[in-house]
Coordinates of C-alpha atoms in Angstrom, one line a residue:
M8 CA -114.1 -58.0 -197.6
S9 CA -116.4 -60.6 -196.1
E10 CA -119.9 -61.9 -196.5
Y11 CA -120.8 -60.2 -193.2
W12 CA -118.9 -56.9 -193.1
N13 CA -117.0 -54.2 -195.2
E14 CA -113.5 -52.9 -194.5
G15 CA -113.4 -49.1 -194.0
D16 CA -110.8 -46.5 -193.5
P17 CA -108.7 -46.7 -190.3
I18 CA -109.6 -44.4 -187.4
A19 CA -107.3 -42.7 -184.9
D20 CA -107.6 -41.0 -181.5
T21 CA -106.4 -37.6 -182.5
A22 CA -107.3 -36.1 -179.1
A23 CA -104.7 -38.1 -177.1
P24 CA -101.5 -36.2 -176.3
D25 CA -98.1 -37.6 -176.9
G26 CA -94.9 -37.4 -174.8
P27 CA -94.3 -38.9 -171.4
I28 CA -97.4 -40.8 -170.3
E29 CA -97.1 -39.5 -166.7
T30 CA -97.9 -36.0 -167.8
R31 CA -100.3 -36.5 -170.7
W32 CA -103.5 -35.8 -168.7
E33 CA -102.0 -32.8 -167.0
R34 CA -100.9 -31.4 -170.3
R35 CA -104.4 -32.1 -171.9
K36 CA -106.1 -30.4 -169.0
F37 CA -103.9 -27.3 -169.5
S38 CA -104.4 -27.2 -173.2
A39 CA -108.2 -27.6 -173.0
K40 CA -110.1 -24.4 -173.7
L41 CA -112.0 -22.9 -170.7
V42 CA -115.6 -21.6 -170.4
N43 CA -115.8 -18.6 -168.1
P44 CA -118.4 -18.8 -165.3
A45 CA -120.8 -16.3 -166.8
N46 CA -120.9 -18.2 -170.1
R47 CA -121.4 -21.6 -168.4
R48 CA -124.8 -20.4 -167.2
K49 CA -125.9 -20.0 -170.8
L50 CA -125.0 -23.5 -171.8
T51 CA -127.2 -26.6 -171.4
V52 CA -126.0 -30.2 -171.2
I53 CA -128.2 -33.3 -171.4
V54 CA -127.0 -36.3 -169.3
V55 CA -128.8 -39.6 -170.0
G56 CA -128.4 -42.0 -167.0
T57 CA -127.9 -41.4 -163.3
G58 CA -125.6 -44.1 -162.3
L59 CA -122.1 -43.5 -161.0
A60 CA -120.9 -42.0 -164.3
G61 CA -124.1 -40.0 -165.1
G62 CA -124.8 -39.0 -161.5
S63 CA -121.2 -37.7 -160.9
A64 CA -121.1 -36.0 -164.3
A65 CA -124.4 -34.2 -163.8
A66 CA -123.5 -33.1 -160.2
T67 CA -120.0 -31.9 -161.3
L68 CA -121.2 -30.0 -164.4
A69 CA -124.0 -28.4 -162.4
E70 CA -121.6 -27.4 -159.7
A71 CA -119.4 -25.8 -162.4
G72 CA -122.4 -23.7 -163.4
Y73 CA -123.8 -25.4 -166.5
H74 CA -127.5 -26.0 -166.8
V75 CA -128.0 -29.8 -166.7
K76 CA -131.0 -31.8 -167.9
S77 CA -130.8 -35.3 -166.4
Y78 CA -132.9 -38.3 -167.6
C79 CA -133.4 -41.8 -166.3
Y80 CA -136.0 -44.5 -166.8
Q81 CA -136.1 -45.4 -163.1
D82 CA -138.5 -43.7 -160.7
S83 CA -135.5 -42.2 -158.8
P84 CA -132.0 -41.5 -159.9
R85 CA -130.7 -43.6 -157.0
R86 CA -132.2 -46.7 -158.5
A87 CA -129.5 -46.8 -161.2
H88 CA -127.9 -50.2 -161.6
S89 CA -124.6 -48.9 -160.1
I90 CA -126.4 -49.6 -156.8
A91 CA -125.9 -53.3 -157.3
A92 CA -122.1 -53.2 -157.4
Q93 CA -120.8 -55.1 -154.4
G94 CA -117.1 -55.7 -154.0
G95 CA -115.2 -52.4 -154.1
I96 CA -113.4 -49.6 -156.1
N97 CA -109.8 -49.6 -157.0
A98 CA -107.4 -46.8 -156.2
A99 CA -103.6 -46.7 -156.2
K100 CA -103.2 -45.2 -152.7
N101 CA -100.7 -47.9 -151.4
Y102 CA -102.1 -47.6 -147.9
R103 CA -101.0 -51.1 -147.2
N104 CA -97.4 -50.3 -148.3
D105 CA -97.4 -53.5 -150.4
G106 CA -95.8 -52.1 -153.5
D107 CA -98.8 -50.5 -155.2
S108 CA -98.5 -47.4 -157.3
V109 CA -100.2 -45.5 -160.1
Y110 CA -97.9 -47.3 -162.5
R111 CA -98.7 -50.7 -161.1
L112 CA -102.4 -50.1 -161.4
F113 CA -101.9 -49.0 -164.9
Y114 CA -99.8 -52.1 -165.7
D115 CA -102.3 -54.5 -164.0
T116 CA -105.2 -52.9 -166.0
V117 CA -103.5 -53.1 -169.4
K118 CA -102.3 -56.7 -168.7
G119 CA -105.7 -57.7 -167.3
G120 CA -107.4 -56.4 -170.4
D121 CA -105.1 -58.7 -172.4
F122 CA -103.3 -55.8 -174.1
R123 CA -106.4 -54.5 -176.0
A124 CA -106.8 -51.1 -174.3
R125 CA -105.2 -47.8 -174.9
E126 CA -102.2 -46.9 -172.7
S127 CA -103.1 -43.2 -172.5
N128 CA -106.7 -43.8 -171.2
V129 CA -105.6 -46.5 -168.7
Y130 CA -102.8 -44.4 -167.2
R131 CA -105.2 -41.5 -166.8
L132 CA -107.7 -43.8 -165.1
A133 CA -105.0 -45.0 -162.7
S134 CA -103.8 -41.5 -161.9
V135 CA -107.3 -40.1 -161.1
S136 CA -108.1 -43.1 -159.0
V137 CA -106.4 -41.6 -156.0
N138 CA -108.6 -38.4 -156.3
I139 CA -111.8 -40.5 -156.4
I140 CA -111.3 -41.9 -152.9
D141 CA -110.6 -38.4 -151.5
Q142 CA -113.8 -37.1 -153.2
C143 CA -116.0 -39.9 -151.9
V144 CA -114.6 -39.7 -148.3
A145 CA -115.3 -36.0 -148.3
Q146 CA -118.9 -36.8 -149.4
G147 CA -119.3 -39.1 -146.4
V148 CA -119.2 -42.5 -148.2
P149 CA -118.8 -45.0 -145.3
F150 CA -115.8 -47.1 -146.6
A151 CA -114.7 -50.0 -144.3
R152 CA -112.1 -49.0 -141.8
E153 CA -109.5 -50.8 -139.9
Y154 CA -109.5 -50.9 -136.0
G155 CA -107.4 -47.7 -135.9
G156 CA -109.8 -45.8 -138.1
L157 CA -107.8 -45.9 -141.4
L158 CA -109.5 -46.9 -144.6
D159 CA -109.3 -50.7 -145.2
N160 CA -108.3 -52.4 -148.4
R161 CA -108.8 -55.9 -149.8
S162 CA -107.5 -57.8 -152.9
F163 CA -109.3 -58.4 -156.2
G164 CA -108.7 -60.6 -159.2
G165 CA -105.7 -59.9 -161.4
T166 CA -103.6 -58.2 -158.8
Q167 CA -101.1 -59.1 -156.1
V168 CA -101.7 -56.0 -153.9
S169 CA -104.6 -54.8 -151.8
R170 CA -105.9 -51.7 -153.5
T171 CA -109.7 -52.2 -153.3
F172 CA -111.7 -49.9 -151.1
Y173 CA -115.1 -51.2 -150.0
A174 CA -118.2 -50.8 -147.9
R175 CA -118.9 -54.4 -146.9
G176 CA -120.8 -55.9 -149.9
Q177 CA -122.6 -52.7 -150.9
T178 CA -119.9 -50.4 -152.3
G179 CA -121.9 -49.4 -155.3
Q180 CA -124.9 -48.4 -153.2
Q181 CA -122.8 -46.2 -150.9
L182 CA -120.9 -44.6 -153.8
L183 CA -124.1 -44.0 -155.7
L184 CA -125.7 -42.4 -152.7
G185 CA -122.7 -40.0 -152.5
A186 CA -123.2 -39.0 -156.2
Y187 CA -127.0 -38.8 -155.7
Q188 CA -126.6 -36.5 -152.7
A189 CA -124.4 -34.2 -154.8
M190 CA -127.0 -34.3 -157.6
E191 CA -129.9 -33.6 -155.2
R192 CA -128.0 -30.5 -153.9
Q193 CA -127.9 -29.2 -157.4
I194 CA -131.5 -30.1 -158.1
G195 CA -132.4 -28.1 -155.1
L196 CA -130.4 -25.1 -156.3
G197 CA -132.2 -25.3 -159.7
N198 CA -129.0 -26.2 -161.7
I199 CA -130.2 -29.7 -162.5
E200 CA -133.6 -30.4 -164.1
M201 CA -134.3 -34.0 -163.1
N202 CA -136.6 -36.1 -165.4
A203 CA -137.2 -39.6 -163.9
R204 CA -139.4 -42.2 -165.7
H205 CA -138.2 -40.9 -169.1
E206 CA -136.6 -43.1 -171.7
M207 CA -134.3 -41.8 -174.5
L208 CA -135.5 -43.2 -177.8
E209 CA -133.6 -41.1 -180.3
L210 CA -130.6 -38.8 -180.7
I211 CA -131.1 -35.5 -182.4
V212 CA -128.2 -34.6 -184.7
V213 CA -128.2 -31.1 -186.4
D214 CA -125.5 -30.0 -188.8
G215 CA -123.5 -33.0 -187.8
K216 CA -123.6 -32.2 -184.0
A217 CA -125.5 -33.9 -181.2
R218 CA -128.0 -31.3 -180.1
G219 CA -130.7 -33.2 -178.2
I220 CA -132.7 -36.3 -177.6
V221 CA -136.2 -37.6 -178.1
V222 CA -137.7 -39.0 -174.9
R223 CA -140.9 -40.8 -173.9
D224 CA -142.6 -40.1 -170.6
M225 CA -143.0 -43.7 -169.4
V226 CA -146.0 -42.9 -167.3
T227 CA -148.1 -40.8 -169.8
G228 CA -146.6 -42.0 -173.0
E229 CA -146.0 -38.4 -174.1
I230 CA -143.1 -38.0 -176.6
T231 CA -141.0 -34.8 -176.4
T232 CA -137.9 -33.4 -178.0
E233 CA -135.3 -32.0 -175.6
M234 CA -132.5 -29.7 -176.9
A235 CA -129.1 -28.8 -175.5
D236 CA -125.6 -27.7 -176.5
A237 CA -124.2 -31.1 -175.9
V238 CA -125.4 -34.6 -175.0
V239 CA -123.7 -37.1 -172.5
L240 CA -124.6 -40.7 -172.6
A241 CA -124.1 -42.6 -169.3
S242 CA -126.6 -45.3 -170.0
G243 CA -124.6 -48.4 -168.9
G244 CA -123.8 -51.7 -170.7
Y245 CA -125.7 -54.2 -172.8
G246 CA -125.2 -57.5 -171.0
N247 CA -129.0 -58.1 -171.1
V248 CA -128.7 -59.1 -174.7
F249 CA -128.1 -62.5 -173.2
F250 CA -131.5 -62.3 -171.3
L251 CA -130.0 -64.0 -168.3
S252 CA -127.3 -61.8 -166.7
T253 CA -126.4 -60.1 -163.5
N254 CA -127.8 -56.8 -164.8
A255 CA -131.1 -55.3 -163.6
K256 CA -133.9 -56.2 -166.0
G257 CA -134.2 -52.6 -167.1
C258 CA -130.7 -52.4 -168.3
N259 CA -130.6 -52.0 -172.1
V260 CA -128.7 -50.7 -175.1
T261 CA -131.3 -48.4 -176.7
A262 CA -129.7 -45.1 -175.9
S263 CA -126.3 -46.2 -177.2
W264 CA -127.8 -48.0 -180.2
R265 CA -129.9 -45.0 -181.2
A266 CA -126.6 -43.0 -181.3
H267 CA -124.9 -45.8 -183.2
R268 CA -127.6 -45.7 -185.9
K269 CA -127.0 -41.9 -186.1
G270 CA -123.3 -42.3 -186.9
A271 CA -121.5 -43.0 -183.6
L272 CA -119.1 -45.9 -184.1
F273 CA -119.5 -48.9 -181.8
G274 CA -116.2 -50.2 -180.3
N275 CA -115.4 -53.9 -179.6
P276 CA -119.0 -55.1 -179.2
C277 CA -117.9 -58.8 -178.7
Y278 CA -116.0 -58.0 -175.5
T279 CA -118.4 -59.2 -172.8
Q280 CA -117.4 -60.2 -169.4
I281 CA -118.4 -63.5 -167.8
H282 CA -118.3 -63.2 -164.0
P283 CA -117.1 -66.4 -162.3
T284 CA -118.9 -65.8 -159.0
C285 CA -122.7 -66.0 -159.6
I286 CA -125.4 -68.1 -158.2
P287 CA -126.1 -70.9 -160.8
E288 CA -129.3 -70.8 -162.8
S289 CA -132.0 -72.8 -161.1
G290 CA -134.7 -73.1 -163.8
T291 CA -136.5 -71.6 -166.8
H292 CA -138.6 -69.5 -164.4
Q293 CA -135.7 -67.1 -163.9
S294 CA -135.5 -63.7 -165.5
K295 CA -132.0 -62.7 -164.2
L296 CA -129.1 -64.1 -162.3
T297 CA -127.5 -63.0 -159.0
L298 CA -123.9 -61.9 -158.6
M299 CA -121.9 -62.9 -155.6
S300 CA -119.1 -60.4 -155.2
E301 CA -115.6 -61.2 -156.4
S302 CA -114.4 -60.0 -153.0
L303 CA -115.5 -63.4 -151.7
R304 CA -112.6 -65.0 -153.5
N305 CA -110.3 -63.2 -151.0
D306 CA -111.2 -65.7 -148.3
G307 CA -113.3 -68.3 -150.1
R308 CA -111.5 -71.3 -151.8
V309 CA -112.8 -72.6 -155.1
W310 CA -112.9 -76.4 -155.6
V311 CA -114.7 -79.4 -157.2
P312 CA -114.5 -83.1 -156.5
T313 CA -111.5 -84.8 -158.0
A314 CA -113.6 -87.7 -159.3
R315 CA -116.2 -87.2 -162.0
G316 CA -119.9 -87.6 -161.1
D317 CA -119.2 -87.4 -157.3
S318 CA -122.6 -86.5 -155.9
R319 CA -121.7 -86.6 -152.2
K320 CA -122.4 -83.6 -150.0
P321 CA -119.4 -81.3 -149.8
G322 CA -118.8 -82.1 -146.1
D323 CA -118.6 -85.8 -147.0
I324 CA -115.7 -85.3 -149.5
P325 CA -112.3 -85.4 -147.8
E326 CA -109.5 -83.0 -148.5
D327 CA -107.5 -85.4 -150.6
E328 CA -110.5 -85.9 -152.9
R329 CA -110.9 -82.2 -153.6
D330 CA -109.4 -80.3 -156.5
Y331 CA -108.7 -76.6 -155.6
Y332 CA -108.1 -76.1 -159.3
L333 CA -107.3 -72.4 -159.4
E334 CA -104.7 -72.8 -156.7
R335 CA -103.3 -75.8 -158.5
I336 CA -103.2 -74.3 -162.0
Y337 CA -102.3 -70.7 -161.1
P338 CA -100.2 -70.8 -157.9
S339 CA -99.1 -67.2 -158.1
F340 CA -102.6 -65.7 -158.0
G341 CA -104.6 -68.7 -156.9
N342 CA -108.3 -67.9 -156.4
L343 CA -107.6 -64.2 -157.4
V344 CA -106.9 -64.8 -161.1
P345 CA -108.8 -62.4 -163.4
R346 CA -112.5 -63.1 -164.2
D347 CA -112.1 -64.4 -167.7
I348 CA -109.5 -67.0 -166.6
A349 CA -111.6 -68.1 -163.5
S350 CA -114.7 -68.4 -165.6
R351 CA -113.1 -70.5 -168.3
A352 CA -111.5 -72.7 -165.6
A353 CA -114.9 -73.3 -164.0
K354 CA -116.4 -74.2 -167.4
N355 CA -113.6 -76.6 -168.1
V356 CA -114.0 -78.6 -164.8
C357 CA -117.8 -78.7 -165.3
D358 CA -117.3 -79.9 -168.9
E359 CA -115.1 -82.7 -167.5
G360 CA -118.1 -83.9 -165.5
R361 CA -116.8 -82.6 -162.1
G362 CA -119.3 -79.9 -161.6
V363 CA -121.6 -79.8 -158.6
G364 CA -125.3 -79.1 -158.0
P365 CA -128.2 -79.5 -160.5
G366 CA -127.0 -80.4 -164.0
G367 CA -123.4 -80.3 -162.8
L368 CA -123.2 -76.6 -163.6
G369 CA -121.5 -75.3 -160.5
V370 CA -118.3 -75.2 -158.4
Y371 CA -117.9 -74.7 -154.6
L372 CA -116.8 -71.5 -153.0
D373 CA -115.8 -72.7 -149.5
F374 CA -115.3 -70.5 -146.4
A375 CA -114.5 -73.2 -143.9
D376 CA -110.8 -72.4 -143.8
A377 CA -111.5 -68.7 -143.4
I378 CA -114.0 -69.3 -140.6
R379 CA -111.5 -71.5 -138.8
R380 CA -108.7 -69.0 -139.2
L381 CA -110.5 -65.7 -138.6
G382 CA -113.7 -66.7 -136.7
K383 CA -117.3 -66.5 -137.9
K384 CA -117.7 -62.9 -136.6
A385 CA -114.8 -61.6 -138.6
V386 CA -116.1 -63.3 -141.8
E387 CA -119.6 -61.9 -141.1
A388 CA -118.2 -58.4 -140.6
K389 CA -116.7 -58.5 -144.1
Y390 CA -119.3 -60.4 -146.1
G391 CA -122.4 -60.7 -143.9
N392 CA -124.9 -59.2 -146.3
L393 CA -123.6 -61.3 -149.2
F394 CA -124.0 -64.5 -147.1
E395 CA -127.5 -63.4 -146.1
M396 CA -128.4 -62.7 -149.8
Y397 CA -127.1 -66.1 -150.8
Q398 CA -129.0 -67.9 -148.1
R399 CA -132.3 -66.1 -149.0
I400 CA -132.0 -67.1 -152.6
T401 CA -130.8 -70.7 -152.2
G402 CA -132.0 -71.7 -148.8
E403 CA -128.5 -72.9 -147.9
D404 CA -126.3 -71.5 -145.1
P405 CA -122.8 -70.6 -146.5
Y406 CA -121.4 -70.5 -143.0
R407 CA -122.1 -74.3 -142.8
T408 CA -121.9 -75.5 -146.4
P409 CA -119.9 -74.1 -149.4
M410 CA -121.6 -71.7 -151.8
R411 CA -122.3 -73.0 -155.3
I412 CA -121.2 -70.6 -158.0
Y413 CA -121.1 -70.6 -161.8
P414 CA -120.1 -68.0 -164.4
A415 CA -122.7 -65.6 -165.8
V416 CA -122.8 -62.5 -168.1
H417 CA -121.9 -59.5 -166.0
Y418 CA -120.2 -56.5 -167.7
T419 CA -119.5 -55.3 -171.2
M420 CA -116.1 -53.9 -172.2
G421 CA -117.4 -52.9 -175.6
G422 CA -119.4 -49.7 -176.1
L423 CA -119.6 -46.6 -178.2
W424 CA -116.1 -45.6 -179.5
V425 CA -114.8 -42.4 -177.9
D426 CA -111.5 -40.5 -178.2
Y427 CA -109.3 -39.5 -175.3
D428 CA -111.7 -36.6 -174.6
L429 CA -114.6 -39.2 -174.2
Q430 CA -116.2 -37.7 -177.4
S431 CA -117.8 -40.1 -179.9
T432 CA -117.5 -39.8 -183.6
I433 CA -120.5 -37.5 -183.5
P434 CA -119.3 -34.1 -182.3
G435 CA -121.0 -33.0 -179.1
L436 CA -121.9 -36.5 -178.1
F437 CA -119.9 -37.6 -175.1
V438 CA -120.0 -41.1 -173.6
V439 CA -119.0 -42.1 -170.1
G440 CA -118.8 -45.1 -167.9
E441 CA -119.8 -48.6 -169.1
A442 CA -121.5 -47.1 -172.2
N443 CA -118.1 -46.4 -173.8
F444 CA -115.4 -48.9 -174.7
S445 CA -112.4 -47.0 -173.6
D446 CA -110.5 -48.3 -170.6
H447 CA -110.8 -52.1 -170.0
G448 CA -109.6 -53.8 -173.2
A449 CA -110.8 -57.4 -173.6
N450 CA -111.4 -58.0 -169.8
R451 CA -112.2 -55.7 -166.9
L452 CA -110.4 -56.3 -163.7
G453 CA -112.7 -56.5 -160.7
A454 CA -113.5 -53.2 -158.8
S455 CA -112.5 -51.1 -161.9
A456 CA -116.0 -50.3 -163.1
L457 CA -116.8 -48.0 -160.2
M458 CA -113.4 -46.4 -160.7
Q459 CA -114.0 -45.7 -164.3
G460 CA -117.5 -44.4 -163.9
L461 CA -116.6 -41.9 -161.2
G462 CA -113.3 -41.0 -162.8
D463 CA -115.1 -40.1 -166.1
G464 CA -117.9 -38.2 -164.3
Y465 CA -116.0 -36.4 -161.6
F466 CA -112.7 -35.7 -163.2
V467 CA -112.4 -36.3 -166.9
L468 CA -115.6 -35.2 -168.6
P469 CA -115.9 -31.7 -166.9
T470 CA -112.5 -30.8 -168.5
T471 CA -113.0 -32.3 -172.0
L472 CA -116.7 -31.3 -172.4
G473 CA -115.7 -27.7 -171.4
N474 CA -113.1 -27.8 -174.2
Y475 CA -115.9 -28.6 -176.7
L476 CA -118.4 -26.1 -175.2
A477 CA -115.9 -23.3 -175.3
A478 CA -116.9 -22.9 -179.0
G479 CA -120.5 -22.2 -177.8
P480 CA -123.1 -21.2 -177.2
F481 CA -124.4 -22.8 -180.4
E482 CA -127.3 -21.6 -182.4
K483 CA -130.6 -22.4 -180.8
I484 CA -132.5 -25.2 -182.5
A485 CA -136.3 -24.8 -182.8
E486 CA -138.6 -27.8 -182.3
D487 CA -139.9 -27.4 -185.9
H488 CA -136.3 -27.8 -187.3
E489 CA -136.5 -30.5 -190.0
D490 CA -133.9 -32.7 -188.2
V491 CA -135.8 -32.5 -184.9
V492 CA -139.1 -33.2 -186.6
E493 CA -137.6 -36.2 -188.4
A494 CA -136.1 -37.6 -185.2
R495 CA -139.5 -37.4 -183.4
K496 CA -141.4 -38.9 -186.4
S497 CA -138.9 -41.8 -186.4
V498 CA -139.8 -42.6 -182.8
E499 CA -143.5 -42.3 -183.4
K500 CA -143.3 -44.5 -186.4
R501 CA -141.3 -47.2 -184.5
I502 CA -143.8 -47.3 -181.7
S503 CA -146.7 -47.5 -184.1
R504 CA -145.0 -50.4 -185.9
L505 CA -144.4 -52.3 -182.7
L506 CA -148.0 -51.9 -181.7
A507 CA -149.4 -52.7 -185.1
V508 CA -147.8 -56.2 -185.3
D509 CA -150.4 -57.6 -182.9
G510 CA -149.0 -61.1 -183.1
D511 CA -149.1 -64.2 -180.8
R512 CA -145.7 -64.3 -179.1
T513 CA -144.6 -62.3 -176.0
V514 CA -141.7 -60.0 -176.0
D515 CA -140.0 -62.1 -173.2
S516 CA -140.3 -65.3 -175.3
F517 CA -138.3 -63.6 -178.1
H518 CA -135.8 -62.1 -175.6
R519 CA -135.2 -65.5 -173.9
E520 CA -134.7 -67.3 -177.2
L521 CA -132.2 -64.6 -178.4
G522 CA -130.4 -64.9 -175.1
H523 CA -130.1 -68.7 -175.5
I524 CA -128.6 -68.2 -179.0
M525 CA -126.1 -65.7 -177.6
W526 CA -125.0 -67.7 -174.6
E527 CA -124.7 -70.9 -176.7
Y528 CA -122.7 -69.4 -179.6
C529 CA -121.3 -66.1 -178.4
G530 CA -120.8 -66.8 -174.7
M531 CA -117.8 -68.2 -172.9
E532 CA -116.5 -70.0 -175.9
R533 CA -116.9 -69.1 -179.6
T534 CA -116.2 -70.8 -182.9
E535 CA -116.4 -69.8 -186.5
E536 CA -119.1 -72.4 -187.1
G537 CA -121.1 -71.4 -184.1
L538 CA -120.9 -67.7 -184.8
T539 CA -122.0 -68.2 -188.4
K540 CA -124.9 -70.3 -187.2
A541 CA -125.8 -67.7 -184.6
I542 CA -126.0 -64.9 -187.2
G543 CA -128.4 -66.9 -189.3
L544 CA -130.6 -67.8 -186.2
I545 CA -130.6 -64.1 -185.0
R546 CA -131.7 -62.9 -188.5
S547 CA -134.5 -65.4 -188.7
L548 CA -135.7 -64.7 -185.1
R549 CA -135.6 -60.9 -185.8
E550 CA -137.8 -61.4 -188.8
E551 CA -140.2 -63.5 -186.8
F552 CA -140.2 -60.9 -184.1
W553 CA -141.5 -58.2 -186.5
Q554 CA -144.2 -60.6 -187.7
R555 CA -145.4 -62.2 -184.5
V556 CA -144.6 -60.1 -181.4
K557 CA -147.6 -59.2 -179.3
V558 CA -147.5 -55.7 -177.6
P559 CA -150.8 -55.1 -175.9
G560 CA -152.0 -51.6 -174.9
T561 CA -151.3 -48.3 -176.5
G562 CA -148.4 -45.8 -176.6
E563 CA -150.4 -43.2 -174.7
Q564 CA -150.1 -44.8 -171.3
L565 CA -147.8 -46.7 -169.0
N566 CA -146.9 -49.7 -171.1
Q567 CA -144.0 -51.9 -170.0
N568 CA -144.5 -54.4 -172.8
L569 CA -143.9 -51.5 -175.3
E570 CA -140.8 -50.5 -173.4
K571 CA -139.4 -54.0 -173.5
A572 CA -140.3 -54.5 -177.2
G573 CA -138.3 -51.4 -178.2
R574 CA -135.3 -52.6 -176.2
V575 CA -135.4 -56.2 -177.5
A576 CA -135.7 -54.9 -181.1
D577 CA -132.4 -53.1 -180.5
F578 CA -130.9 -56.1 -178.9
F579 CA -131.5 -58.1 -182.1
E580 CA -129.4 -55.7 -184.1
L581 CA -126.7 -55.5 -181.5
A582 CA -126.6 -59.3 -181.1
E583 CA -125.8 -59.7 -184.8
L584 CA -123.0 -57.1 -184.7
M585 CA -121.6 -58.8 -181.6
C586 CA -121.4 -62.1 -183.5
I587 CA -119.9 -60.5 -186.5
D588 CA -117.3 -58.8 -184.4
A589 CA -116.5 -62.1 -182.6
L590 CA -116.3 -63.8 -186.0
H591 CA -113.9 -61.3 -187.5
R592 CA -111.5 -61.4 -184.5
R593 CA -109.8 -64.8 -185.1
E594 CA -107.9 -64.8 -181.9
S595 CA -108.6 -65.3 -178.2
C596 CA -108.1 -62.4 -175.8
G597 CA -109.7 -61.7 -172.4
G598 CA -113.4 -62.4 -172.4
H599 CA -113.4 -63.3 -176.1
F600 CA -112.3 -66.9 -176.4
R601 CA -112.2 -68.5 -179.8
A602 CA -111.8 -72.3 -179.5
E603 CA -109.6 -72.3 -182.6
S604 CA -107.1 -70.0 -180.9
Q605 CA -105.8 -71.5 -177.7
S606 CA -102.4 -72.7 -176.3
E607 CA -101.6 -76.3 -175.6
D608 CA -102.7 -76.0 -172.0
G609 CA -106.0 -74.3 -173.0
E610 CA -105.1 -70.6 -172.4
A611 CA -106.2 -67.8 -174.6
L612 CA -103.9 -67.3 -177.6
R613 CA -103.7 -63.7 -179.0
H614 CA -102.4 -62.8 -182.4
D615 CA -100.9 -59.3 -181.9
D616 CA -99.6 -59.1 -185.5
E617 CA -103.1 -59.2 -186.9
F618 CA -105.5 -58.0 -184.2
S619 CA -103.8 -55.4 -182.0
Y620 CA -106.5 -52.8 -182.7
V621 CA -109.9 -51.5 -181.6
A622 CA -112.7 -52.7 -183.8
A623 CA -114.9 -49.6 -184.4
W624 CA -118.0 -50.5 -186.3
E625 CA -120.1 -48.2 -188.5
Y626 CA -123.9 -48.9 -188.6
A627 CA -125.2 -50.8 -191.6
T628 CA -128.2 -49.3 -193.2
E629 CA -131.2 -51.7 -193.8
G630 CA -130.0 -54.7 -195.8
G631 CA -126.4 -53.5 -195.8
K632 CA -123.3 -54.7 -194.0
P633 CA -121.5 -53.0 -191.1
T634 CA -118.2 -51.3 -191.9
L635 CA -115.1 -52.1 -189.8
H636 CA -112.8 -49.2 -188.9
K637 CA -109.5 -50.2 -187.1
E638 CA -107.8 -48.1 -184.5
Q639 CA -104.3 -49.5 -184.2
L640 CA -103.1 -49.8 -180.6
E641 CA -99.5 -48.7 -179.7
F642 CA -97.7 -49.9 -176.6
E643 CA -94.8 -47.9 -175.4
Y644 CA -94.8 -48.8 -171.7
V645 CA -96.5 -52.1 -171.2
H646 CA -95.3 -54.4 -174.0
P647 CA -97.7 -57.2 -175.0
S648 CA -96.6 -60.6 -173.7
T649 CA -98.2 -63.9 -173.0
R650 CA -100.5 -63.2 -170.1
S651 CA -99.6 -65.6 -167.3
Y652 CA -101.0 -65.8 -163.8
K653 CA -99.2 -69.0 -162.9

């Protein structure tokens, strides 16, 4: 027991098959119950989110014959944040004949996640990756191609093969358009009921099963209850708890957190990814940060001056006074080490006083060698739109002077706990893509987010959800059912409470202060002292929020301050749980780096004997403590070892 949490019963993934890992998914698909085509037309599924996971899931389920009700808070489903993904999508096609295979992708992913992911889930992800590329090519996704017309590949961090398919620096956009077109086809056929500008504010649970959601029309303010036979959350990650992140400003945790409050366990909330290749913060005026694709590390070389406080222009610093520190420390992988390692290395050289740019919070990403070797036109063909974006934001030409980059919050490996079938601890509530915790362990390898989102939506969920729905159709739930009425009233009460405070501080001021606390104490480096301090600061700030927040306007209109206030209120609760999770895990692994647990040369030091488990947290009622349930991880194929990229 602890001052901050309770210990609960262990939890197990009872849906995962045993036996040879190579055949587990095939055997699970065969054992899954089927719903015949006539019965599918009688079943309704709600899908929250229209990114790669939600869009592909909605399109595939509708194609199969289910009636799908899709919800997103954007004005169009194609504005989902998946559109911002740049560098590529992994698949074990081995087109380069460089030794890649499904097993190697599986191995790289388990190792890259610092041995904190399930083997069964990761192997399934690797095996369906090859189908994802075929699906997307058939949809017309314009992947980059070599001179002869074959699909091109490039390398990404944490691997020594070229398995990343890409569409210049806009892979996410092109993949999302493919899923969006598939959705639009089903919308036109009447199989998907599309509801844009609607935000999910509550999960409806009846007789222990997820049966619907409460949504607010963000234009009119109307609150409605929407019912279904099952609910799928595909609402993305929670990186915006840090305020400054590479996520779109609208990204939030509310859909997942509402489900968590209703009984869905939250897995590994402290596992957040700091991306090493972002444009450094330029001032307090900023509301978000900009990602520069990891693909740039294929040809760009990362360096800082050898001497501390060297303020010369990069072109004035000779080669023998430059430290290409990733190539020096990690000769086997060089600039393509995984993101967590590259981020900490950048922080370390900046802490030593060798950082560049304002405040010394930056390192150089230099393309001079690549331009000399390949020519400017070849570099422009691969990265042109990224270079253009960098120049527009910074006013500097990366063809002439090195980019300046620094780590920033990017992706969250934690999320709602799901079993092998992607079902949460609430029956009928399925969670896909970044909203679940399942496939990446403590660190996601680059180009694997798009792979997981599309793998879940196109290939995994349609089978496992069908297995659940085979027991349906379920009893119709009326809008006056006591559980439905209670869910709706809780939303109305929460909105009224936010509007009634009528304080003197803006929502953004609270969010920015919360983000500063999280970055300072639960960011790239964490300590027991810092995390304990952060929990106290978060609790005090949350109390102040409910006393002083100013939300102008009413709930019966377009009110973006009200939207933000509800999301920030959830971020406060999530932030505390993240710090508690980081406090309880007294080891370093992947993106979770405890300063008290590191090797002599500053690398992350795991403690497999104590912490080889998924931390699945049960929501704490008002004034209570969250309860920790542990899912022990078993490794039959990739045995945990010291993760080395040297």
